[in-house]
PDB file of C-alpha atoms in Angstrom:
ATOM      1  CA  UNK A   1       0.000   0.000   0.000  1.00 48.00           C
ATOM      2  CA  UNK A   2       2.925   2.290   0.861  1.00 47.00           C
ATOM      3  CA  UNK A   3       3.965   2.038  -2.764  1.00 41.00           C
ATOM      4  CA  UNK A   4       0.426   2.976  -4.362  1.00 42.00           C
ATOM      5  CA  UNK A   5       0.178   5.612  -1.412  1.00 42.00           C
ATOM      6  CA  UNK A   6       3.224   7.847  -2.863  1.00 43.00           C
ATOM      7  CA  UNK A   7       2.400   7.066  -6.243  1.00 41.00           C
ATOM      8  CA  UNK A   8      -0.796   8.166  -6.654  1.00 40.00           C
ATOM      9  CA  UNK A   9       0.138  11.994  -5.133  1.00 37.00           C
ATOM     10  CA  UNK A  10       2.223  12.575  -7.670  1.00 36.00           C
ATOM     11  CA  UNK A  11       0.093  11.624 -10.407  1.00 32.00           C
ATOM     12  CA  UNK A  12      -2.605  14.334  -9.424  1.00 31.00           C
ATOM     13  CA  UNK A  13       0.139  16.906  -8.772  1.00 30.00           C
ATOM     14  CA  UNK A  14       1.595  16.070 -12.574  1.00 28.00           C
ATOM     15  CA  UNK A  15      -2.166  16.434 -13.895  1.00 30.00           C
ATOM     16  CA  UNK A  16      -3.322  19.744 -12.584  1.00 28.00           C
ATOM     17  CA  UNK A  17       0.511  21.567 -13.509  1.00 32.00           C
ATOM     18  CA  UNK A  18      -0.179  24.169 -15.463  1.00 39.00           C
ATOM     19  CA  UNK A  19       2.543  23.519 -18.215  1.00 41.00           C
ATOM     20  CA  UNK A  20      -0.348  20.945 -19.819  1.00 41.00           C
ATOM     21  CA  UNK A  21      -3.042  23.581 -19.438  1.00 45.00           C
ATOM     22  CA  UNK A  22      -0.549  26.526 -20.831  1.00 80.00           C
ATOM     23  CA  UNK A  23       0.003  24.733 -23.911  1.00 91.00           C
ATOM     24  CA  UNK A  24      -1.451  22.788 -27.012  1.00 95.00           C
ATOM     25  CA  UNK A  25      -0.702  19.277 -28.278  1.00 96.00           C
ATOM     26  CA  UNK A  26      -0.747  18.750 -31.752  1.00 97.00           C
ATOM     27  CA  UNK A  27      -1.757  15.149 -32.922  1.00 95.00           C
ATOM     28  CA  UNK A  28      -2.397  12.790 -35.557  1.00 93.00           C
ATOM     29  CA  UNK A  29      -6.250  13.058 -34.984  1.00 94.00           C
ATOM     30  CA  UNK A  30      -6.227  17.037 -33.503  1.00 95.00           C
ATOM     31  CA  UNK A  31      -3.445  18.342 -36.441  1.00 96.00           C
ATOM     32  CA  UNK A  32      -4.517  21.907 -37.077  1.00 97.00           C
ATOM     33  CA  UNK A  33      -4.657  24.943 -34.628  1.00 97.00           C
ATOM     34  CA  UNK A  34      -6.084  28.672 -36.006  1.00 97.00           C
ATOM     35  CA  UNK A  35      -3.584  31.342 -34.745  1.00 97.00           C
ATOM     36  CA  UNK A  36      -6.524  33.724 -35.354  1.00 96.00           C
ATOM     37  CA  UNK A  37      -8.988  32.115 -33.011  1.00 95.00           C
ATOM     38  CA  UNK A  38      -5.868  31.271 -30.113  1.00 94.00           C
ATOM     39  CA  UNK A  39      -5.551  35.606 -30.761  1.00 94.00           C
ATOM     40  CA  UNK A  40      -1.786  35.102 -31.754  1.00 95.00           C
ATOM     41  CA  UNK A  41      -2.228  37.511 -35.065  1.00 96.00           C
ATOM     42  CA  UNK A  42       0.096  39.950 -33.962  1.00 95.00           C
ATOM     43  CA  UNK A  43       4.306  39.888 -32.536  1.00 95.00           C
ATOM     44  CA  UNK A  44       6.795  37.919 -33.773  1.00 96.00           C
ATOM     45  CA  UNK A  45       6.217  33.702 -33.398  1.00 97.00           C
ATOM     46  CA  UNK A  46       8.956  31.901 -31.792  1.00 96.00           C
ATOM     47  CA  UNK A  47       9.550  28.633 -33.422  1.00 97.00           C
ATOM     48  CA  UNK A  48      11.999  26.875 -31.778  1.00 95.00           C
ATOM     49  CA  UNK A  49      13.599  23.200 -31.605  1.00 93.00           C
ATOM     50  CA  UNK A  50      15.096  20.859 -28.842  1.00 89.00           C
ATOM     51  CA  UNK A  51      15.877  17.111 -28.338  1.00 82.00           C
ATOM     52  CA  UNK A  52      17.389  15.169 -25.744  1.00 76.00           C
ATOM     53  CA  UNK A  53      18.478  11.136 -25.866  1.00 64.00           C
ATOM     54  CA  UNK A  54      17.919   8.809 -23.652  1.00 52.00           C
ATOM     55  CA  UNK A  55      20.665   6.907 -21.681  1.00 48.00           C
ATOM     56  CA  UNK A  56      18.957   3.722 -22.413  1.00 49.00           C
ATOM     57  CA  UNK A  57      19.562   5.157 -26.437  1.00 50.00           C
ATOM     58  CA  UNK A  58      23.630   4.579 -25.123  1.00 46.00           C
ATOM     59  CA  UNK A  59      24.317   1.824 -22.255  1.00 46.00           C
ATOM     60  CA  UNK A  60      21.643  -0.298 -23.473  1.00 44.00           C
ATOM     61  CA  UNK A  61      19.205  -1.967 -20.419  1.00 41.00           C
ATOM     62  CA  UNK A  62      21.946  -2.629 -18.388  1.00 40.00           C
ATOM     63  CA  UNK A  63      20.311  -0.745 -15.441  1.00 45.00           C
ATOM     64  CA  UNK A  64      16.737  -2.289 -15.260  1.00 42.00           C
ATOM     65  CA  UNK A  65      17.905  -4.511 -13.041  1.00 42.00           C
ATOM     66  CA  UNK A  66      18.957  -1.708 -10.469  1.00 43.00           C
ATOM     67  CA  UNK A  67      15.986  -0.139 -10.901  1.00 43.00           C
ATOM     68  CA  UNK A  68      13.443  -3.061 -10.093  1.00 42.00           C
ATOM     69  CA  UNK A  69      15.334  -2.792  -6.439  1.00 45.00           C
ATOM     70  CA  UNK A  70      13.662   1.068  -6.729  1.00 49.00           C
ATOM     71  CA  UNK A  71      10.562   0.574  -7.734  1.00 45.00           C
ATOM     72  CA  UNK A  72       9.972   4.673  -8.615  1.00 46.00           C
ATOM     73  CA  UNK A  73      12.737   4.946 -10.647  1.00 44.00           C
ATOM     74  CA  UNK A  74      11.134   2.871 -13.084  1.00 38.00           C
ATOM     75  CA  UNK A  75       9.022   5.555 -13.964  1.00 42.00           C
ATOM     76  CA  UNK A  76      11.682   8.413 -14.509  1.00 43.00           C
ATOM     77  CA  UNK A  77      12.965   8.499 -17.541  1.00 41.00           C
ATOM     78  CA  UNK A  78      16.947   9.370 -17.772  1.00 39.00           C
ATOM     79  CA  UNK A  79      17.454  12.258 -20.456  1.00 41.00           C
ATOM     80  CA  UNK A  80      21.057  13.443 -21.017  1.00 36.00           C
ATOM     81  CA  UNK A  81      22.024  16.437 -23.983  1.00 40.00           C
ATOM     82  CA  UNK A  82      22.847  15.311 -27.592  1.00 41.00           C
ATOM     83  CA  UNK A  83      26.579  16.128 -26.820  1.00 38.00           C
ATOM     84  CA  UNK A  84      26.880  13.846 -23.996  1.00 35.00           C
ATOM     85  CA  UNK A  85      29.751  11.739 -24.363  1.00 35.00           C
ATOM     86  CA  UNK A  86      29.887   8.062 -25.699  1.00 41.00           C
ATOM     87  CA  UNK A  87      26.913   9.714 -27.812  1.00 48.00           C
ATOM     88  CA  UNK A  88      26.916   9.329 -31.807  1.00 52.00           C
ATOM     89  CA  UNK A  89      27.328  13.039 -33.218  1.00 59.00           C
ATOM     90  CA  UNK A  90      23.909  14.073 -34.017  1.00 69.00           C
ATOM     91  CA  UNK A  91      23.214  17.554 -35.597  1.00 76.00           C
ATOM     92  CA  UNK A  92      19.641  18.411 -35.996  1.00 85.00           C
ATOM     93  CA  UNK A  93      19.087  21.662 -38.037  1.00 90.00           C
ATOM     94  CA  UNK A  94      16.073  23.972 -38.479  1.00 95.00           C
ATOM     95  CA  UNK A  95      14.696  25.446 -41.636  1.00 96.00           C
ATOM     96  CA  UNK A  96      12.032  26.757 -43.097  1.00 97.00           C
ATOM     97  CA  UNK A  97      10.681  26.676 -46.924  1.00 97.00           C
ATOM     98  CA  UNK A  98       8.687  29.687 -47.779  1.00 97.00           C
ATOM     99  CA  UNK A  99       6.114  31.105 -50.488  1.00 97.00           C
ATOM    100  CA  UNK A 100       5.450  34.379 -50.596  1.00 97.00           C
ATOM    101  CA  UNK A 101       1.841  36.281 -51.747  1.00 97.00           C
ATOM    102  CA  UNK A 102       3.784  38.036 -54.629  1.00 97.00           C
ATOM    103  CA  UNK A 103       5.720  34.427 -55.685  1.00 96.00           C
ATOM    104  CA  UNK A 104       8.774  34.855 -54.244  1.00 96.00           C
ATOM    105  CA  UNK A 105       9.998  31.305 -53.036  1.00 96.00           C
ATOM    106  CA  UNK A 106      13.242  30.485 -50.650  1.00 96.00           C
ATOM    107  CA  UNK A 107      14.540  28.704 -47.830  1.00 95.00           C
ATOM    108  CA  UNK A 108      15.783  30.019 -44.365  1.00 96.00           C
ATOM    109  CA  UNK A 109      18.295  27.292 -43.186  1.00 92.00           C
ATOM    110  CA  UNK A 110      22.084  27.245 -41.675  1.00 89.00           C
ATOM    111  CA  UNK A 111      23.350  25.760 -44.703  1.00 86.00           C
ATOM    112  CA  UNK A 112      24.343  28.568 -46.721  1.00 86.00           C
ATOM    113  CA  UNK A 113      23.927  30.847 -44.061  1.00 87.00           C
ATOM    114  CA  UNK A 114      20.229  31.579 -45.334  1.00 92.00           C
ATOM    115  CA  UNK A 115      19.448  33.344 -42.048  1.00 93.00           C
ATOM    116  CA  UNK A 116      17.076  35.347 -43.571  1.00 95.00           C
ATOM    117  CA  UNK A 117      15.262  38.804 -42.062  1.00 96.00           C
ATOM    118  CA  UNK A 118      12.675  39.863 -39.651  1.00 95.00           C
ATOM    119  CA  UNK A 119      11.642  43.112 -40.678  1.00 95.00           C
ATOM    120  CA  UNK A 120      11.860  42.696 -44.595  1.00 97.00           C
ATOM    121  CA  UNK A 121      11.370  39.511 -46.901  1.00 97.00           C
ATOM    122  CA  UNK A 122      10.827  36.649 -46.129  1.00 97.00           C
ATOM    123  CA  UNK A 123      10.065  37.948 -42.687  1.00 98.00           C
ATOM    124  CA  UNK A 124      11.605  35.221 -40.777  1.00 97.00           C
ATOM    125  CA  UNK A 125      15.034  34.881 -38.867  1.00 96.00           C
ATOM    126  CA  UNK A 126      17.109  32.268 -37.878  1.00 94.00           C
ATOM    127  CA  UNK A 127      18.769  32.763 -34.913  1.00 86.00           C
ATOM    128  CA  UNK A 128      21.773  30.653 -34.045  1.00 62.00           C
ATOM    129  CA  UNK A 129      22.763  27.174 -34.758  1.00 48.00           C
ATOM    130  CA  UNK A 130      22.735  24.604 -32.416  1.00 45.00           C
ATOM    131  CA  UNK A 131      24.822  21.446 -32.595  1.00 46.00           C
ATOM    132  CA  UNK A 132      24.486  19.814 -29.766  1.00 42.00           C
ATOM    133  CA  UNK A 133      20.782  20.034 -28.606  1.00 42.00           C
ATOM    134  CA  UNK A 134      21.650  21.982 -25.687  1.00 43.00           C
ATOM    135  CA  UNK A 135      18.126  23.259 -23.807  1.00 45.00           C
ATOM    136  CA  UNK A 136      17.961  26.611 -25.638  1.00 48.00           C
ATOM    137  CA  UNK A 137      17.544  24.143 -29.122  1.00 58.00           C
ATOM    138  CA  UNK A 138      17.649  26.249 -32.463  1.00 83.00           C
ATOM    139  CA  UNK A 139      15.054  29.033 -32.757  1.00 94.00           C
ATOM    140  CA  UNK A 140      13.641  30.989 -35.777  1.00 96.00           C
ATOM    141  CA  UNK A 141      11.455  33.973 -35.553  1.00 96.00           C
ATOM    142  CA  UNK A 142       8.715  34.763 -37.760  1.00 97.00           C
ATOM    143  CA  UNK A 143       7.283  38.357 -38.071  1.00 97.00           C
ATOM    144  CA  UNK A 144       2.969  37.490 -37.574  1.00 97.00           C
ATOM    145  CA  UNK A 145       2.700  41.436 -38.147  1.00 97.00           C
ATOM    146  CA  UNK A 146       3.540  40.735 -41.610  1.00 97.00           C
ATOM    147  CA  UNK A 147       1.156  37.854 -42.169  1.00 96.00           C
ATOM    148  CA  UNK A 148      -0.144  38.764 -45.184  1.00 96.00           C
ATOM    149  CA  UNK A 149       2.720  38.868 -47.101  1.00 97.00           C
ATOM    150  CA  UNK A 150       2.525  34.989 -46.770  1.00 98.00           C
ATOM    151  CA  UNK A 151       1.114  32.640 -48.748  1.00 97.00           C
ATOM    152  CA  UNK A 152       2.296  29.254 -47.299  1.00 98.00           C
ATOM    153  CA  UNK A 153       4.982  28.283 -44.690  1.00 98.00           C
ATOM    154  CA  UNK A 154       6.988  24.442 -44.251  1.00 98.00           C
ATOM    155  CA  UNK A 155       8.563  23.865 -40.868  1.00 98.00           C
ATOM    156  CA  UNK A 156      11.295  21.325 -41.194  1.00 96.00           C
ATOM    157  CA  UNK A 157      13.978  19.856 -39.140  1.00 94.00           C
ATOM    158  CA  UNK A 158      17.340  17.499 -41.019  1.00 90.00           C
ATOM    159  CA  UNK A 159      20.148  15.604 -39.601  1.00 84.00           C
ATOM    160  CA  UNK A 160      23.568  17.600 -41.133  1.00 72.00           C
ATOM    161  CA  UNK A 161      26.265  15.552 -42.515  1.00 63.00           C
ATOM    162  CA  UNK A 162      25.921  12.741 -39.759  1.00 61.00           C
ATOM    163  CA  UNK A 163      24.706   9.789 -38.644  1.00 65.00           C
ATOM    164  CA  UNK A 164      20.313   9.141 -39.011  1.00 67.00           C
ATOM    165  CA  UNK A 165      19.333   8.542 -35.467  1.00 70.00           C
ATOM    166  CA  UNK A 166      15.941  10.368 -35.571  1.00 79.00           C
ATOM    167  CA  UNK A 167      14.644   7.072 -33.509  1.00 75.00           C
ATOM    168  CA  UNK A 168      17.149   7.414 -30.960  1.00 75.00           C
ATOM    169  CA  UNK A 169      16.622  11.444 -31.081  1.00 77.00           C
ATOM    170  CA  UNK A 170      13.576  12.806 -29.296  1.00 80.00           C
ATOM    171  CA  UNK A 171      12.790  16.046 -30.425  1.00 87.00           C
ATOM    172  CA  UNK A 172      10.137  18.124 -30.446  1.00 93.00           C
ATOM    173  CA  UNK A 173       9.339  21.889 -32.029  1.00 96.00           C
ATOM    174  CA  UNK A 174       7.454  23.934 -29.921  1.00 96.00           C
ATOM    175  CA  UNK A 175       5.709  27.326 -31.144  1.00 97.00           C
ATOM    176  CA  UNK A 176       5.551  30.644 -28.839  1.00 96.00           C
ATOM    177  CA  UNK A 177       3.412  33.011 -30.152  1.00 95.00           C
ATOM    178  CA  UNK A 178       3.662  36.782 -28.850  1.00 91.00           C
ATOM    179  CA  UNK A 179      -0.416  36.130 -27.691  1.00 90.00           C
ATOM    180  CA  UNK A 180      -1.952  33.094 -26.371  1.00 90.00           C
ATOM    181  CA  UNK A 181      -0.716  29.442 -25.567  1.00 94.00           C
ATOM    182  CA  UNK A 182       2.006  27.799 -26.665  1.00 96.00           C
ATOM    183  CA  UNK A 183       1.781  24.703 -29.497  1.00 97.00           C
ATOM    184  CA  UNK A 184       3.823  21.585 -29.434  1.00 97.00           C
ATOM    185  CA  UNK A 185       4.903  19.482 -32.074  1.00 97.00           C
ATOM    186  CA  UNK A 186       6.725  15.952 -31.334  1.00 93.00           C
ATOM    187  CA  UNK A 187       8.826  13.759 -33.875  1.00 90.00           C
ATOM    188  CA  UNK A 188       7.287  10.851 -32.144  1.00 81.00           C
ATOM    189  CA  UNK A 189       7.233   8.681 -35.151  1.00 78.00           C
ATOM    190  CA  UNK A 190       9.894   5.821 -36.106  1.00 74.00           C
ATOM    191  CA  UNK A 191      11.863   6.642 -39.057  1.00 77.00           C
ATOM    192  CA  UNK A 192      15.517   5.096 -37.965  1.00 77.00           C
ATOM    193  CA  UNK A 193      16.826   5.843 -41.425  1.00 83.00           C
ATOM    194  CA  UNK A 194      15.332   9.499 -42.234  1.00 87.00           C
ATOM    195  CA  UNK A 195      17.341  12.249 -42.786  1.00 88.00           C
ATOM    196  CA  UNK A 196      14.873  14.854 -43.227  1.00 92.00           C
ATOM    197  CA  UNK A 197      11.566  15.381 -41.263  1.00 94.00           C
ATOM    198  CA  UNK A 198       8.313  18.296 -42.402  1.00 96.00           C
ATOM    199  CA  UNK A 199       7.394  19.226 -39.321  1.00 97.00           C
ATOM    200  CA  UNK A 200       4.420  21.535 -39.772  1.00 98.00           C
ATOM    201  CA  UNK A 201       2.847  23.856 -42.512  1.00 98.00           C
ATOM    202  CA  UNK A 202       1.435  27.745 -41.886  1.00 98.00           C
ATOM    203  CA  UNK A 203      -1.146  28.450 -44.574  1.00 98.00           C
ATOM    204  CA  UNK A 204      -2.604  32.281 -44.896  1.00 97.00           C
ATOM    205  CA  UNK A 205      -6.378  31.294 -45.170  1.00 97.00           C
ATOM    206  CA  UNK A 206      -8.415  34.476 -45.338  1.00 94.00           C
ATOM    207  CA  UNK A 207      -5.998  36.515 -43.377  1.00 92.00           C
ATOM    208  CA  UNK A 208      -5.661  33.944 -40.584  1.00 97.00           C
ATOM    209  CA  UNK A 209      -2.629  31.693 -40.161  1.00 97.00           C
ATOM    210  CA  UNK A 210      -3.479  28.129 -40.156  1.00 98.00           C
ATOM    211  CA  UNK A 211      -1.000  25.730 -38.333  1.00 98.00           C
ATOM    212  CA  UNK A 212      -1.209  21.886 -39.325  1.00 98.00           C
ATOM    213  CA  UNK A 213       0.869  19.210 -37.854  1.00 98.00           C
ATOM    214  CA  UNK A 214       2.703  17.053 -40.639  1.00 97.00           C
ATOM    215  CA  UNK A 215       5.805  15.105 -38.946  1.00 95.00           C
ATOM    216  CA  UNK A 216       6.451  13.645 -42.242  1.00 95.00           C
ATOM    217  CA  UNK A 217       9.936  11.865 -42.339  1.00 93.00           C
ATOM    218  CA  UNK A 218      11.805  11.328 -45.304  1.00 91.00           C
ATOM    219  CA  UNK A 219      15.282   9.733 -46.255  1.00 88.00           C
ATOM    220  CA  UNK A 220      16.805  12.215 -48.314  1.00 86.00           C
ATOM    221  CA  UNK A 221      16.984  15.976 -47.457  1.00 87.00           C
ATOM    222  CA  UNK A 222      15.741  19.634 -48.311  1.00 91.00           C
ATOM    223  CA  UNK A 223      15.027  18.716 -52.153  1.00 92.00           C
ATOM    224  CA  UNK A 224      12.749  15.896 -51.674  1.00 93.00           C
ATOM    225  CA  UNK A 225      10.828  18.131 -49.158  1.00 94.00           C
ATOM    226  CA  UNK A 226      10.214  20.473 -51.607  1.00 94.00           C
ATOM    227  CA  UNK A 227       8.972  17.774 -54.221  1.00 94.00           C
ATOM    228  CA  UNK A 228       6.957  16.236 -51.597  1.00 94.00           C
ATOM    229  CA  UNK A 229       5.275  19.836 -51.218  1.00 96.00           C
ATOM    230  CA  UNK A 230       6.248  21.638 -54.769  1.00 94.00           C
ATOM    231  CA  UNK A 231       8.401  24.324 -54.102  1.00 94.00           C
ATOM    232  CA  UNK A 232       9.796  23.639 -57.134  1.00 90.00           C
ATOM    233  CA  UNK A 233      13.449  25.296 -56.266  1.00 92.00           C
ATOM    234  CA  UNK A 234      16.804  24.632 -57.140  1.00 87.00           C
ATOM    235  CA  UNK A 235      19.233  22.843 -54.582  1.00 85.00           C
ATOM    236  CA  UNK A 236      22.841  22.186 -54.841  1.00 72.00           C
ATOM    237  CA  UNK A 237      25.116  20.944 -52.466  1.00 65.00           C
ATOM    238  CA  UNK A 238      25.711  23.214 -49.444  1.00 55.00           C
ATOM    239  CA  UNK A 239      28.126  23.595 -46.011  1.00 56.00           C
ATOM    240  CA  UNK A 240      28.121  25.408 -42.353  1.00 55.00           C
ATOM    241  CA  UNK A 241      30.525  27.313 -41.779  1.00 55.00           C
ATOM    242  CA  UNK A 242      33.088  25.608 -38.552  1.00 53.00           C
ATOM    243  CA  UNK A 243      32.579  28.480 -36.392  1.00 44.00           C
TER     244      UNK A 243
END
């Protein structure tokens, strides 16, 4: 009974925190979230990516054992950064595809240094490139206040130059808009061998922004996104700088 006793307290403490009421979970079955109706039309949207391993993703199951002497510990799961060592080097980027109202087309991506720019076309930012998942992740910002300049947005997150591990890498892109809850976005799915991953889509539908959950993986990178969605833009080999 002792064991049930302290359990159960903690399960009613974890369901009434307020980080699951201060946010929204987009699923296979609830995909799509209005900006518009959450009153997020206005700011600048912070998109931004993290992921963590596991240490069971390293060693293996050679602590169960331990743990079945601690009955509670089975429960906690045992995250450690990307750039832990003994880990395989995994370097998740950040990018985003974008169509313009007027036709214009690009990418804003670390490869190439395609930061792009907040406060003129494409209206979105990059800001920094993380390569080791550390908590702050990668982050781009996207200017809402310019909305209707926009005619269709593609999320997307890619392994650079390294090994696939998206199974053994749990991420997840969260969205911060300057009004109203936060959305969340996880790359729950298996795909061991994918390189490449669309994330989410931001259509301009009659001057509201509608975000809809994709977490499509794919094995090749930012060119068969774009066929996938028909960008229709030219790629080429590119490289990130060492610094």
């Amino acid at each position: 009974m002792a064991f049930w006793d302290n359990l159960w307290p903690r399960r009613a403490q974890f369901e009434s925190s307020n980080a699951l009421t201060s946010s929204i979970v987009l699923t296979k079955r609830q995909h799509t979230v209005s900006l518009g109706k959450q009153g997020a039309l206005s700011g600048n949207l912070r998109v931004n990516l993290s992921w963590q391993m596991r240490t069971s993703d390293i060693r293996g199951r050679s602590r169960q054992g331990g743990r079945l002497l601690r009955p509670m510990e089975f429960f906690k799961p045992e995250p450690v950064q990307a750039h832990t060592q003994g880990m395989v080097n995994v370097d998740l980027d950040l990018g985003c595809m974008y169509e313009l109202k007027d036709g214009t087309r690009g990418v804003v991506q670390p490869l190439g240094n395609l930061l792009g720019d907040l406060n003129s076309p494409p209206y979105i930012r990059l800001s920094g490139d993380d390569r080791f998942g550390a908590p702050s992740g990668e982050t781009l910002y996207v200017n809402i206040d310019q909305r209707e300049q926009f005619k269709r947005l593609l999320f997307f997150v890619y392994i650079y130059d390294q090994t696939p591990a998206f199974d053994r890498t749990h991420a997840k892109v969260t969205l911060y808009p300057g009004n109203g809850p936060s959305i969340e976005i996880e790359l729950d799915e298996h795909a061991p061998e994918a390189r490449s991953c669309a994330v989410f889509t931001m259509e301009n539908v009659k001057d509201d922004l509608i975000v809809r959950r994709e977490v499509k993986f794919v094995y090749g990178f930012q060119s068969e996104l774009d066929r996938m969605y028909g960008y229709g833009m030219q790629w080429g080999r590119g490289y990130k700088s060492k610094t």
